[in-house]
């Protein structure tokens, strides 16, 4: 059995053509909540068991209140795994009884959204997956996630990140790397200030990765910004990286499914 990845959102901006980042693994596990509700039917939402949130930015947490309300209506629930900072942001800014109900406190018997705090490098088991949060280079406490299934298949999602420490990849060796590449190379100044990647910055990571492991995993890019340069420009630059590094690099699209 393969691990199945479904990309609900592959971008950082929301429009009729683009959705914010959400990845679904084997129908039950969600990484980030940029498009969990608009990307899944009610039945599919009700099957979610655990949602892991990488950091507090809106494009990654926005569908938590909407998901919670839907689950509450359907008399079901889900576990939300995140840092204390993300939990605090959600319960004070969104699930505060003013913007939206306190879905982490209702109903009395079993809360609709149950928060579990995660720490860097401390693996968590959710169903048949083991998730290891790893600190990346973005705003405070942003964590990427390594997901391993019962058969030993491994995926790594970087979440939002700028250039990583040289030895970052030493102990990370997935079959599929889901990495953010936000904008083309001419946006490097903006991208670096905001803690993101361009194709050339990705290329440096791939060189570092190869120095530890010899070869490269399959690569899927997410978090593209549709208004910071054209997607054809980004695609052309990623094709250049793939050719130079002898790598398989695909830009993710909404609705794409990948077997790991
Ligand atoms: Zn971010
Ligand atoms: Zn983001």
Short mmCIF file of C-alpha atoms in Angstrom, two decimals, residues 92-203:
data_model
loop_
_atom_site.label_atom_id
_atom_site.label_comp_id
_atom_site.label_asym_id
_atom_site.label_seq_id
_atom_site.Cartn_x
_atom_site.Cartn_y
_atom_site.Cartn_z
CA UNK A 92 -7.87 34.33 21.06
CA UNK A 93 -8.34 35.68 17.52
CA UNK A 94 -10.78 33.29 15.81
CA UNK A 95 -12.33 30.69 18.15
CA UNK A 96 -12.99 33.37 20.76
CA UNK A 97 -16.80 33.35 20.97
CA UNK A 98 -16.96 36.61 19.01
CA UNK A 99 -15.54 35.86 15.58
CA UNK A 100 -16.65 32.21 15.82
CA UNK A 101 -17.80 29.77 18.52
CA UNK A 102 -15.29 28.33 21.00
CA UNK A 103 -15.24 25.03 19.12
CA UNK A 104 -12.42 23.75 21.31
CA UNK A 105 -14.77 23.93 24.34
CA UNK A 106 -18.03 22.57 22.92
CA UNK A 107 -19.87 20.29 23.24
CA UNK A 108 -19.24 19.47 26.92
CA UNK A 109 -18.95 15.70 26.39
CA UNK A 110 -16.17 15.83 23.77
CA UNK A 111 -14.82 19.03 22.25
CA UNK A 112 -15.18 19.42 18.49
CA UNK A 113 -11.58 20.60 18.09
CA UNK A 114 -9.12 19.09 20.56
CA UNK A 115 -5.74 20.81 20.67
CA UNK A 116 -2.59 18.82 21.30
CA UNK A 117 0.65 20.80 21.57
CA UNK A 118 3.63 19.67 19.53
CA UNK A 119 7.32 20.33 20.01
CA UNK A 120 10.15 20.24 17.47
CA UNK A 121 11.66 16.75 16.99
CA UNK A 122 9.06 15.08 19.25
CA UNK A 123 7.23 12.51 17.10
CA UNK A 124 3.49 12.14 17.45
CA UNK A 125 1.37 9.16 16.41
CA UNK A 126 -1.94 9.86 14.70
CA UNK A 127 -3.73 6.70 13.52
CA UNK A 128 -1.30 4.78 11.33
CA UNK A 129 1.04 7.74 10.77
CA UNK A 130 3.98 9.04 12.76
CA UNK A 131 4.52 12.76 12.39
CA UNK A 132 7.76 14.46 13.36
CA UNK A 133 7.71 18.28 13.52
CA UNK A 134 10.99 19.92 12.51
CA UNK A 135 11.81 23.62 12.93
CA UNK A 136 12.31 25.46 9.64
CA UNK A 137 13.40 29.03 8.79
CA UNK A 138 10.26 31.18 8.77
CA UNK A 139 8.40 33.08 11.52
CA UNK A 140 8.91 31.89 15.10
CA UNK A 141 8.24 28.23 15.76
CA UNK A 142 7.31 27.32 12.18
CA UNK A 143 7.55 23.56 11.82
CA UNK A 144 7.77 21.36 8.76
CA UNK A 145 6.42 17.83 9.09
CA UNK A 146 7.90 14.45 8.33
CA UNK A 147 5.11 11.89 7.89
CA UNK A 148 5.86 8.19 8.02
CA UNK A 149 3.27 5.46 7.49
CA UNK A 150 3.14 1.90 8.84
CA UNK A 151 4.97 0.62 5.78
CA UNK A 152 7.88 2.97 6.32
CA UNK A 153 6.98 5.36 3.49
CA UNK A 154 8.11 8.90 4.23
CA UNK A 155 7.02 12.30 3.04
CA UNK A 156 8.46 15.62 4.19
CA UNK A 157 6.56 18.91 3.95
CA UNK A 158 8.68 22.00 4.59
CA UNK A 159 5.78 24.39 5.26
CA UNK A 160 6.90 27.99 4.68
CA UNK A 161 10.65 28.39 4.88
CA UNK A 162 13.59 30.37 3.67
CA UNK A 163 17.08 28.88 3.28
CA UNK A 164 17.71 26.12 5.83
CA UNK A 165 20.86 25.39 7.88
CA UNK A 166 23.53 23.49 5.91
CA UNK A 167 23.04 20.29 7.91
CA UNK A 168 19.22 20.47 7.88
CA UNK A 169 18.82 17.51 5.51
CA UNK A 170 21.29 15.28 7.30
CA UNK A 171 18.60 13.23 9.07
CA UNK A 172 15.72 13.82 6.66
CA UNK A 173 15.42 11.49 3.70
CA UNK A 174 11.87 11.24 2.35
CA UNK A 175 10.62 9.55 -0.83
CA UNK A 176 8.64 12.68 -1.58
CA UNK A 177 9.69 16.22 -0.65
CA UNK A 178 6.88 18.77 -0.66
CA UNK A 179 8.75 22.06 -0.60
CA UNK A 180 7.64 25.63 -0.76
CA UNK A 181 8.81 27.75 -3.69
CA UNK A 182 6.90 31.00 -3.43
CA UNK A 183 8.15 33.15 -6.32
CA UNK A 184 10.55 33.37 -9.27
CA UNK A 185 14.19 34.38 -8.90
CA UNK A 186 13.65 38.07 -9.65
CA UNK A 187 11.64 38.28 -6.40
CA UNK A 188 14.60 37.04 -4.34
CA UNK A 189 14.83 40.20 -2.20
CA UNK A 190 11.17 40.08 -1.19
CA UNK A 191 11.17 36.32 -0.79
CA UNK A 192 14.24 36.33 1.45
CA UNK A 193 12.84 39.06 3.69
CA UNK A 194 9.59 37.10 4.10
CA UNK A 195 11.27 33.72 4.74
CA UNK A 196 10.44 31.91 1.53
CA UNK A 197 12.20 30.22 -1.42
CA UNK A 198 12.83 30.86 -5.10
CA UNK A 199 13.96 28.18 -7.58
CA UNK A 200 17.62 29.16 -7.06
CA UNK A 201 17.26 28.96 -3.28
CA UNK A 202 15.64 25.53 -3.70
CA UNK A 203 18.59 24.47 -5.83
#
